[in-house]
Coordinates of C-alpha atoms and ligand atoms in Angstrom, one line a residue:
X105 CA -10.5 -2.0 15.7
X106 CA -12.7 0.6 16.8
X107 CA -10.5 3.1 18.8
X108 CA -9.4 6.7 17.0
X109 CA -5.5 6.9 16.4
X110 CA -3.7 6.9 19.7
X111 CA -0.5 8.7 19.3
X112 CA 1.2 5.6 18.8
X113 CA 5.0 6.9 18.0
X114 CA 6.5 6.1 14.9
X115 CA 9.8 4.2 16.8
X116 CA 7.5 1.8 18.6
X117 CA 6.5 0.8 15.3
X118 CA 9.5 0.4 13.3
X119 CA 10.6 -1.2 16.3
X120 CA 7.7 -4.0 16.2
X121 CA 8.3 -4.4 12.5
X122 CA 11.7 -5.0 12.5
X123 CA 11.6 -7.5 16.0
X124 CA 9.5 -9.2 14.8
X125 CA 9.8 -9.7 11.1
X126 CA 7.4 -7.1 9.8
X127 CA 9.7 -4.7 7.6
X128 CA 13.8 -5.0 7.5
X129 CA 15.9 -2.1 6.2
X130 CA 17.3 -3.1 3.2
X131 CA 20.9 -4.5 2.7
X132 CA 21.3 -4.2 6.2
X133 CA 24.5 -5.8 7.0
X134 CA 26.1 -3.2 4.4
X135 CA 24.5 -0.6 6.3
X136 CA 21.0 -0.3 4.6
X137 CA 19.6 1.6 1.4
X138 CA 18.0 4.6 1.9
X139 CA 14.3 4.9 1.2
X140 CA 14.1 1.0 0.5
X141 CA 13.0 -1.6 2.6
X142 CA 12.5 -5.6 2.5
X143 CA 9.1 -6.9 3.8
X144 CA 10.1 -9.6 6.3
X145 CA 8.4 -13.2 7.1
X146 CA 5.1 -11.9 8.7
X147 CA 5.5 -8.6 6.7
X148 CA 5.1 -10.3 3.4
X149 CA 2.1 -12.2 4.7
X150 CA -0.2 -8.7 5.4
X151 CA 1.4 -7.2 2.3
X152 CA -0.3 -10.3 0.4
X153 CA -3.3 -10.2 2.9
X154 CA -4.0 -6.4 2.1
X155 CA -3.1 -7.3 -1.9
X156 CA -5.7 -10.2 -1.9
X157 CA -8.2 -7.9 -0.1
X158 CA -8.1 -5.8 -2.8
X159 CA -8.0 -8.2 -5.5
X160 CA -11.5 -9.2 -4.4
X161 CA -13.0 -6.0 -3.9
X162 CA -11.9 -4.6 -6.5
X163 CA -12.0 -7.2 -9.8
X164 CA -13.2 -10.4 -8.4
X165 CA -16.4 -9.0 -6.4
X166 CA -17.0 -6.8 -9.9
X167 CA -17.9 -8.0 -12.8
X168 CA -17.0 -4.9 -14.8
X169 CA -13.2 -4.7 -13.9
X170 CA -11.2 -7.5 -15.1
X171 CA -6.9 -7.8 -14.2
X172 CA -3.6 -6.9 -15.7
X173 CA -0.4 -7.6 -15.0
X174 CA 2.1 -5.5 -17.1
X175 CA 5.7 -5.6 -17.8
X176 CA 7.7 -2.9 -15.4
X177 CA 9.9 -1.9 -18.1
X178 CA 8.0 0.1 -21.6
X179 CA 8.9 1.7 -24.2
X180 CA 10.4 5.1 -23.3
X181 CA 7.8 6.7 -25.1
X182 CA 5.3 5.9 -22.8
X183 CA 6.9 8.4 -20.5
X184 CA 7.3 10.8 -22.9
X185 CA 3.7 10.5 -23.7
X186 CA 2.5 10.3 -20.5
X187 CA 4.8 13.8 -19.4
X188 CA 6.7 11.8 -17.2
X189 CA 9.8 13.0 -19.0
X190 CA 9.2 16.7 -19.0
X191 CA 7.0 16.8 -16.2
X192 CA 7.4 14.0 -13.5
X193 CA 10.1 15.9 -10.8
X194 CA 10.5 17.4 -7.4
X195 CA 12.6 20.7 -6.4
X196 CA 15.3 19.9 -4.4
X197 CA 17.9 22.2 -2.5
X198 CA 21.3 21.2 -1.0
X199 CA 22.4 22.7 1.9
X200 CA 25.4 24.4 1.7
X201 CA 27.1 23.2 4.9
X202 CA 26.3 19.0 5.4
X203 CA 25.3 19.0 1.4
X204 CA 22.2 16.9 2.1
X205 CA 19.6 16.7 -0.3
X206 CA 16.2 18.7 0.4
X207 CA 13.0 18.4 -0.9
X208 CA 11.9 22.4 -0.6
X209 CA 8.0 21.8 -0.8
X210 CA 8.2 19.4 2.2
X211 CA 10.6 21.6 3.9
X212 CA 8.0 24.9 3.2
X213 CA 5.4 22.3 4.5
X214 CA 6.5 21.4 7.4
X215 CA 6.2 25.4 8.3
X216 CA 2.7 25.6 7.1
X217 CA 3.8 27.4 3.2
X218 CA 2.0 25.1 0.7
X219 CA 4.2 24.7 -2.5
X220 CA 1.5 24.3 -5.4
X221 CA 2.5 20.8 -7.8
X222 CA 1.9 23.5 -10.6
X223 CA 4.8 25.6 -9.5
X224 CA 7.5 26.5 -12.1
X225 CA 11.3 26.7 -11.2
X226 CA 11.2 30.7 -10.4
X227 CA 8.1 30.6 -8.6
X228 CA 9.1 27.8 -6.1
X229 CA 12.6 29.8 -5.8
X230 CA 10.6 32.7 -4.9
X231 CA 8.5 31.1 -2.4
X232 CA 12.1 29.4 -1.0
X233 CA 13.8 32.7 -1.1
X234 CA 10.7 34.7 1.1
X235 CA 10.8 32.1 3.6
X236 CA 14.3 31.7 3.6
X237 CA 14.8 33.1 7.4
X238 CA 12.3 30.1 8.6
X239 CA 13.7 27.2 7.3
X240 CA 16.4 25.0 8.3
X241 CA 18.6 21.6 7.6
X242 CA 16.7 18.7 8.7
X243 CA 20.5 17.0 9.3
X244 CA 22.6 19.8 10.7
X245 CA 20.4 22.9 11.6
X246 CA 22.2 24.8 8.9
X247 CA 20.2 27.9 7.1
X248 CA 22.2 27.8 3.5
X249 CA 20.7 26.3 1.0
X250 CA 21.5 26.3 -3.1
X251 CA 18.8 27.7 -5.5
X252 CA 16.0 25.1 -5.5
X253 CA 16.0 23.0 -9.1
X254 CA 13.4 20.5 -10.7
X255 CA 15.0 17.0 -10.0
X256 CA 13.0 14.3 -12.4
X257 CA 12.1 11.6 -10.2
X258 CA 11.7 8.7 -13.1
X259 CA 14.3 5.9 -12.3
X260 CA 16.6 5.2 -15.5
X261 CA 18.1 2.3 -16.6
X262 CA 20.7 0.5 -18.9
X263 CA 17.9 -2.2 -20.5
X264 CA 18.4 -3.2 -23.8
X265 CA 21.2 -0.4 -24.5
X266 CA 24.8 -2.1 -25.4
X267 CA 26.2 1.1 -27.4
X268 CA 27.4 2.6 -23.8
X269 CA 25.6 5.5 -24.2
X270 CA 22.3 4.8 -21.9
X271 CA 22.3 8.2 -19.9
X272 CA 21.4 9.2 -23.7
X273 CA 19.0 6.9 -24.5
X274 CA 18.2 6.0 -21.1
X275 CA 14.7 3.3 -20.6
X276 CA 12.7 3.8 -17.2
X277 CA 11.2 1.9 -14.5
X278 CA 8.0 2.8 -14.3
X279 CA 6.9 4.8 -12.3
X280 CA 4.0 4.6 -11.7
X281 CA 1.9 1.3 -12.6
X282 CA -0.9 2.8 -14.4
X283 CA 0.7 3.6 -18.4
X284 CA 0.8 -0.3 -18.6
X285 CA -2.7 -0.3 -18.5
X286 CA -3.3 3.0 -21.0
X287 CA -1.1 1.3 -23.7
X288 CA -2.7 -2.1 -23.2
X289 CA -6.6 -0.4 -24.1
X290 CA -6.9 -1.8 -27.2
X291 CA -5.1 -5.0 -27.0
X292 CA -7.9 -5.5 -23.8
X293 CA -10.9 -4.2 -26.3
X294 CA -9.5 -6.7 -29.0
X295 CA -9.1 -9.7 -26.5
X296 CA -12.4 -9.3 -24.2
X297 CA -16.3 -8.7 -24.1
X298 CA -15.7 -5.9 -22.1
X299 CA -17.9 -2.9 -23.1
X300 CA -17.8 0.3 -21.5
X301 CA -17.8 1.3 -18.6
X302 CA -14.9 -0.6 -17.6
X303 CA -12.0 -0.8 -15.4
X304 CA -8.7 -2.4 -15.7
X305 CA -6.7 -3.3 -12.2
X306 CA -3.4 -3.7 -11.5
X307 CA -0.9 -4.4 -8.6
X308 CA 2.7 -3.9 -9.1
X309 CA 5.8 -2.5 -8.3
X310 CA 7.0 1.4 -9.1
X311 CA 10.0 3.3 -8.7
X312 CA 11.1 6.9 -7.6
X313 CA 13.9 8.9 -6.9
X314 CA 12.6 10.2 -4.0
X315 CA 14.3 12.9 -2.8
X316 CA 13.7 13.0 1.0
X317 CA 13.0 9.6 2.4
X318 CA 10.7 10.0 5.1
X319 CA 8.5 8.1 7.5
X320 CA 9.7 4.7 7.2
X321 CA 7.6 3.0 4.4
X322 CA 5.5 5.8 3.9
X323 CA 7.7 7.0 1.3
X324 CA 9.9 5.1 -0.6
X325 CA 12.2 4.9 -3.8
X326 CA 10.6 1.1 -4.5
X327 CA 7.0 0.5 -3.9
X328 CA 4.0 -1.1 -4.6
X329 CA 0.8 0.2 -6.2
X330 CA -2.6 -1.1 -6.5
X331 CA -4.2 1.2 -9.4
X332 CA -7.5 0.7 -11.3
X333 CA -8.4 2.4 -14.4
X334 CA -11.8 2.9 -15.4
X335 CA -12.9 3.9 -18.5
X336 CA -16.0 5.4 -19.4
X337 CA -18.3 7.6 -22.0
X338 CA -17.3 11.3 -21.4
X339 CA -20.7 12.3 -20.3
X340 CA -20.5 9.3 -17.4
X341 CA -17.5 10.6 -16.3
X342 CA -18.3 12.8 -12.9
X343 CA -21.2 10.2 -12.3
X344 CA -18.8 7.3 -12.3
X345 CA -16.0 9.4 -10.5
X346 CA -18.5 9.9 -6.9
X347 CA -19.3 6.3 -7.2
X348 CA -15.7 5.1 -7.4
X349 CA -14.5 7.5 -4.6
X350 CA -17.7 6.2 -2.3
X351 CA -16.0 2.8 -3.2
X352 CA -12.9 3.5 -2.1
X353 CA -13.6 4.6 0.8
X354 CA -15.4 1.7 1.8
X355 CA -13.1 -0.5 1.1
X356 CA -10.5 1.2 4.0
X357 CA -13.4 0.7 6.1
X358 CA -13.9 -2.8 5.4
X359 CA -10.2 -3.4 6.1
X360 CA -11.1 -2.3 10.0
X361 CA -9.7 1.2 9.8
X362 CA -11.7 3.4 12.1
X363 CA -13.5 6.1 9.7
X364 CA -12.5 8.6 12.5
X365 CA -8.9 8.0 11.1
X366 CA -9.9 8.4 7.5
X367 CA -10.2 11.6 5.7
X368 CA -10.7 13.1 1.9
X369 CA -8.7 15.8 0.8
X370 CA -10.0 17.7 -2.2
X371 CA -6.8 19.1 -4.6
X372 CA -7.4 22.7 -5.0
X373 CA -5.1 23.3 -8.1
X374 CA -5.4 20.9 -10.7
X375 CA -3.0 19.7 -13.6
X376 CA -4.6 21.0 -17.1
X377 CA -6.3 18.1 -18.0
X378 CA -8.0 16.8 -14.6
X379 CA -11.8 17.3 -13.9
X380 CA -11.2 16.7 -10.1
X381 CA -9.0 14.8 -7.9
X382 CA -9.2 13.9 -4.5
X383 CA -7.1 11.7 -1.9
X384 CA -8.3 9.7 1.0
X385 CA -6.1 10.6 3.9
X386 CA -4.6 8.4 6.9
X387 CA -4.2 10.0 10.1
X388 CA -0.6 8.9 10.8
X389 CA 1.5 10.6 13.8
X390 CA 3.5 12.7 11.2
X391 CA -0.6 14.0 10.3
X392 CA -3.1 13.2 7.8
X393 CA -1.3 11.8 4.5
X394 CA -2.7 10.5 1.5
X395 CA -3.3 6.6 1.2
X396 CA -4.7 6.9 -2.3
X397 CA -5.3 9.0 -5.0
X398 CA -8.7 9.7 -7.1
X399 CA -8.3 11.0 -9.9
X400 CA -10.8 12.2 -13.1
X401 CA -8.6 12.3 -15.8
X402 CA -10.7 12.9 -18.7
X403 CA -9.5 11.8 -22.2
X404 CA -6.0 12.5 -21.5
X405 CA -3.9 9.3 -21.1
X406 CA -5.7 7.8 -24.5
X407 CA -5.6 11.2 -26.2
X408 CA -1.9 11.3 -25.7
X409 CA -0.8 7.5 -26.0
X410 CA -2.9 8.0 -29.4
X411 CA -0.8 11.0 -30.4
X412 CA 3.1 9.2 -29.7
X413 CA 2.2 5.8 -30.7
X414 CA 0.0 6.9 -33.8
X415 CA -2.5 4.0 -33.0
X416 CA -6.5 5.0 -32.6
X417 CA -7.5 4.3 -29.2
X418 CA -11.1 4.9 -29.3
X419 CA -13.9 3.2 -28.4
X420 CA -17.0 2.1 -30.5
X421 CA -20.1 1.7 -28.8
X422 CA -21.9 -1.5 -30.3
X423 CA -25.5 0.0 -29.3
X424 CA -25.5 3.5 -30.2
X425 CA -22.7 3.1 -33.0
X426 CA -21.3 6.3 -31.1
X427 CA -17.0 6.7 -31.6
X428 CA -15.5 8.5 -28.6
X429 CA -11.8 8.5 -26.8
X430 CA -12.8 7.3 -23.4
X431 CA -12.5 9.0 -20.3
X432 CA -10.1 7.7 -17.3
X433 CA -11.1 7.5 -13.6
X434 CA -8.2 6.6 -11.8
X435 CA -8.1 4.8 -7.9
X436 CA -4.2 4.1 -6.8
X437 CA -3.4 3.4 -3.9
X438 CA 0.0 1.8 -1.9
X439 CA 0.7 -1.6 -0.9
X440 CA 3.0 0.0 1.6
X441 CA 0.9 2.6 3.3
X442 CA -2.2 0.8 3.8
X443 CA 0.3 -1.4 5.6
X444 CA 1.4 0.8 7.7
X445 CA -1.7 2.4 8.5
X446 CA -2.9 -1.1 9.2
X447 CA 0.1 -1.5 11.7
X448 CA -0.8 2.0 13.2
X449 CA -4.5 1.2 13.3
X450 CA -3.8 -2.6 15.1
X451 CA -1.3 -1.4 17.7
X452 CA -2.5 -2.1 20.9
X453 CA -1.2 -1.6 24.2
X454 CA -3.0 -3.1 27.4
X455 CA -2.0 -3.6 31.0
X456 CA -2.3 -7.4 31.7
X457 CA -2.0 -8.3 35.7
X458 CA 0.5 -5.4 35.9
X459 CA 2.5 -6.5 32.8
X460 CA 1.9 -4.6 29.7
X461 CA 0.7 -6.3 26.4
X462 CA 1.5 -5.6 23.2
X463 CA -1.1 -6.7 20.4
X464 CA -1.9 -6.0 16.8
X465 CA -5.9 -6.5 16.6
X466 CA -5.6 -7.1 12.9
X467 CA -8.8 -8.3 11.4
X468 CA -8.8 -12.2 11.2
X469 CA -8.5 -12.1 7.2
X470 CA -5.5 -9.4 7.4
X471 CA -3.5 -11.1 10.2
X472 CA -0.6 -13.3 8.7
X473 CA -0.6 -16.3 10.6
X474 CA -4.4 -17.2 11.7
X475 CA -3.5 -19.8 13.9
X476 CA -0.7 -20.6 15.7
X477 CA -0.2 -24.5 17.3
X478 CA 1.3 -25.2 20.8
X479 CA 2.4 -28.3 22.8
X480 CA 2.3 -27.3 26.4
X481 CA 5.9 -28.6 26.7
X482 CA 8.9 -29.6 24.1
X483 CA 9.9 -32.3 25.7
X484 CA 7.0 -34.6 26.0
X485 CA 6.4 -36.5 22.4
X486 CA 2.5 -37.4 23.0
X487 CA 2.3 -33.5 23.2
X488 CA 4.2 -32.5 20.5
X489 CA 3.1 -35.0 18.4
X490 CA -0.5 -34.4 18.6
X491 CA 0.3 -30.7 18.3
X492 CA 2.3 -31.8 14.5
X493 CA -1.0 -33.6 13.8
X494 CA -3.4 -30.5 14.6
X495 CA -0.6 -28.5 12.6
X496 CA -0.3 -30.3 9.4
X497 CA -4.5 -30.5 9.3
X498 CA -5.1 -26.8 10.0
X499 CA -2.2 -25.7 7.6
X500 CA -3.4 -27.0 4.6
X501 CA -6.7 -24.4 5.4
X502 CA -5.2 -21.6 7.4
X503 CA -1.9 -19.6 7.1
X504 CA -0.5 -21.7 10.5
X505 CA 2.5 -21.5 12.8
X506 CA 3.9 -24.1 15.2
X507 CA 5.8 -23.0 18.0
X508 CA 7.8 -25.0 21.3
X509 CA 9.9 -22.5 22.1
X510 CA 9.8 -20.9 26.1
X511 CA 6.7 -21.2 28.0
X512 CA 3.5 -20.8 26.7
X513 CA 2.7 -17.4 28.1
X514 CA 5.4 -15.9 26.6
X515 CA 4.6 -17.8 23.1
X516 CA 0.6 -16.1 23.2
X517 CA 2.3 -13.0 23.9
X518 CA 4.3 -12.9 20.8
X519 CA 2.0 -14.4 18.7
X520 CA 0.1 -11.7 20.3
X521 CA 2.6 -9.1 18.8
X522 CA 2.4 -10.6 15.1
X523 CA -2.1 -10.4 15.7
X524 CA -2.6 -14.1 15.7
X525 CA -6.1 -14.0 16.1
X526 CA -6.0 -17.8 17.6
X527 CA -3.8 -20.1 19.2
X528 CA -4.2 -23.9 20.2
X529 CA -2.5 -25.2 22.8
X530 CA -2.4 -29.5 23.3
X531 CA -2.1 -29.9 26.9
X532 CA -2.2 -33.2 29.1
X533 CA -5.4 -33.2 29.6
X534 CA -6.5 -32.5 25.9
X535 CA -4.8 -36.1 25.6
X536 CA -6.9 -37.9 27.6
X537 CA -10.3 -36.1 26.4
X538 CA -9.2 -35.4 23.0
X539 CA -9.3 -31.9 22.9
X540 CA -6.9 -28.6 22.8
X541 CA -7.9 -25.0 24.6
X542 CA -8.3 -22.4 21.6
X543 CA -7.2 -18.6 23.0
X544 CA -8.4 -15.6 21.6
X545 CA -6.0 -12.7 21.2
X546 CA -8.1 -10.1 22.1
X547 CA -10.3 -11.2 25.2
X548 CA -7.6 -14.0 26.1
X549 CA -10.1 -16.3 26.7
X550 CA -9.6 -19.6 26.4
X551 CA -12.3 -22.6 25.8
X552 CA -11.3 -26.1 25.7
X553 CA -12.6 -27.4 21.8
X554 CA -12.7 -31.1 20.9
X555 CA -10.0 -32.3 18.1
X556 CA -12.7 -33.3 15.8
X557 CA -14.5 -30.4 16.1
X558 CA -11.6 -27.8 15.1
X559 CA -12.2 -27.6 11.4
X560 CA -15.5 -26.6 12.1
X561 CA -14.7 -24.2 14.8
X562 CA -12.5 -22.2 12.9
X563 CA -15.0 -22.5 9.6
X564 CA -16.9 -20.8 12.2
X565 CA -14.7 -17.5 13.5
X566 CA -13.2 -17.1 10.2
X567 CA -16.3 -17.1 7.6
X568 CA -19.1 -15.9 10.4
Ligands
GAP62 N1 -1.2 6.9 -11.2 C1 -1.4 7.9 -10.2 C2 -0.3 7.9 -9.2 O1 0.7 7.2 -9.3 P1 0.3 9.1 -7.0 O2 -0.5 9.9 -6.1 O3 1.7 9.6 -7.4 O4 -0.6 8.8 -8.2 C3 -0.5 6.9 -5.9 O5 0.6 7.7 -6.3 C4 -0.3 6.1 -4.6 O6 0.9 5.4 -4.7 C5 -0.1 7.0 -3.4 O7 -1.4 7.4 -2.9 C6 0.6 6.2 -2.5 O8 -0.2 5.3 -1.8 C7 1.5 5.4 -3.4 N2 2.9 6.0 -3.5 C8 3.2 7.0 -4.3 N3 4.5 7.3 -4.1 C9 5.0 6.5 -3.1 C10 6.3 6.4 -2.5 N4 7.3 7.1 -2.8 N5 6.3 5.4 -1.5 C11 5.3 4.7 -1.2 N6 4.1 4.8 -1.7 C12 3.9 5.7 -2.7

């Protein structure tokens, strides 16, 4: 993947992921759910590619981040301590005429007015109000809206509560993944040698009430995140912060996105408590959006978990004897957009002898089946036979598919469409000499490999 974003239309990929079992609306048959989706057969293969990805680079290939996997349900104080309560919400506008639901800073966005995260009520009412004359219903065109209000985007639920009352003493689903690892410091300091600096990873589901659901998986009400927290001595904190960021970075790049595609944004207004925050941007067709989120928190999180849950969350260093609340730098990022920048970054589409070709040049460790297996016809048993064998060798190595359905041109071409990196095909001659031709996806070259030799071959492509 070396090209710079081509334009590719958002349609042409919802229509890929849906044909051919990347992404499914959800609850489809009862006419979907807004802003949530299902990830299909091949879908749920990249998701867990990109997820695995990560899991290496980020705890297994480092020796000073070690995993979590919390509960999605917490206390309700955790959002109460963590702001989420007061703090954690949207302004949304109705329009008066089709009543939909409007989220005013995208709507001021998408005519250039920036609507600061900082904003109170009045001041984003103001900002609505001047621009007023500009703005219109995404739906129906219409220019009345209702006074814009703060709409809390935390998910509640019924957990737990039998006396009826839960929209009084509601629980949440998280929203976002990090608190389970702020209220799980101490139990980690108790239970490990880990010594500061540190970091604590962890991939898992969150939940919003969106407003607006935009951009097909870009945006979502149910999503995943892959966050790491990393906790440091206060005076290591900006130090730590440019090396994580550099990290970060690098690790987009070694999933094959083209740096040209990459971008940071720098926030300008900052919550109280944050040193500095930056994003790393995707350049999607809607424009540059943010893939993940860096964050220097400084004592915050600890500070306040401390504060609601009266426990001391501080850290004693064992070689100076010094006692300090660490500092937080945060890296979270979305299963679901790296996905679909992935899917915007692989798309591919190539003349072929006058045909056109459509093919996702996934990188071999990101693509979810690695090889797919082929007799040349259905009908002949030697073939297919020898083509189970190959199969059930290969599978127990390799994420594999086998396949007799149509011809074989137009099996390479979908296999082509879901960025198979290889396919085997047993043909009559591979019979006789015992061997099978191996195509490549992207130069469609084929070279004729002995049996015997496959193992090998593909130890080969995949680890060289
Ligand atoms: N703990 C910090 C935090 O949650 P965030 O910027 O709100 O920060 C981090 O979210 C990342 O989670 C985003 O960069 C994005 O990749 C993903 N994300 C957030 N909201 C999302 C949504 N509604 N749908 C899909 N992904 C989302």
């Amino acid at each position: 993947m070396s090209k710079e974003n081509k334009n590719i239309e958002m349609d042409k990929i919802i229509s890929l992921a849906k044909r051919r079992g990347f992404v499914f609306p959800s609850s489809e048959i009862y006419g979907g759910f807004s802003a949530i989706y299902d990830y299909g057969p091949y879908g749920v293969e990249l998701a867990n590619n990109v997820k695995e990805s990560w899991w290496k680079y980020m705890v297994r290939n480092r020796e000073d981040i070690i995993g979590l996997d919390s509960s999605i349900f917490m206390n309700p104080k955790v959002w109460e301590a963590s702001g989420h309560v007061q703090g954690f919400s949207d302004p949304l506008a109705e329009c008066k005429k089709c009543h939909s639901r409007i989220r005013v800073d995208a709507l001021l966005e998408d005519i250039g007015v920036q609507a600061d995260e900082k904003m109170s009520e009045d001041e984003i009412n103001k900002l609505f109000k001047e621009n007023k004359d500009k703005l219109k219903c995404p739906k129906c065109g219409q220019k009345d809206f209702t006074e814009s209000k703060s709409f809390n985007l935390l998910v509640k639920s019924n957990l737990g509560n039998f006396t009826g009352d839960w929209e009084q003493e509601p629980v949440y689903l998280r929203g976002e993944t990090c608190q389970g690892i702020y209220i799980n410091f101490k139990n980690i300091l108790d239970s490990t040698r880990m010594k500061i600096p540190f970091g604590v990873a962890q991939i898992g589901k969150a939940f919003r009430n969106e407003i607006t659901a935009r951009q097909f998986i870009f945006r979502t009400r149910e999503f995943e995140q892959m966050e790491m927290q990393y906790f440091v001595n206060p005076k290591d904190e900006m130090k730590e912060y440019k090396k994580l960021r550099e990290y970060r970075w690098n690790f987009y790049l070694h999933l094959g996105i083209n740096k040209k595609n990459l971008k940071w944004h720098q926030h300008e207004n900052l919550v109280f408590y944050a040193k500095e925050a930056y994003d790393i941007e995707y350049n999607f067709p809607f424009g540059f959006k943010e893939l993940e989120g860096l964050h220097a928190r400084g004592d915050y999180d600890l500070t306040q978990h401390a504060k609601y849950s009266k426990q001391k969350l501080e850290y004693l260093d064992p070689y100076t004897n010094e006692k300090y609340i660490p500092h937080i730098i945060e890296a979270s990022g979305g299963v679901g957009r790296t996905f679909l920048a992935l899917l915007f970054e692989a798309y591919t589409e190539e003349k072929v002898d006058g045909d056109e070709r459509i093919v996702l040049k996934l990188k071999p460790e990101l693509a979810p089946i690695k090889i797919a297996v082929f007799p040349l016809l259905k009908n002949k048993p030697d073939l297919v036979n020898k083509a189970k064998e190959i199969f059930d060798n290969l599978k127990t190595k390799y994420m594999c598919e086998f396949d007799d359905n149509g011809n074989v041109g137009k099996r390479y071409r979908r296999q082509d469409e879901i960025g198979t990196p290889y396919c085997i095909t047993v043909d009559f001659e591979g019979l006789d000499n015992q061997t099978v031709t191996v195509r490549d996806r992207d130069t469609m070259k084929q070279e004729r490999v002995k049996i015997d030799e496959l193992e090998e071959y593909f130890r080969n492509k995949f680890n060289g």
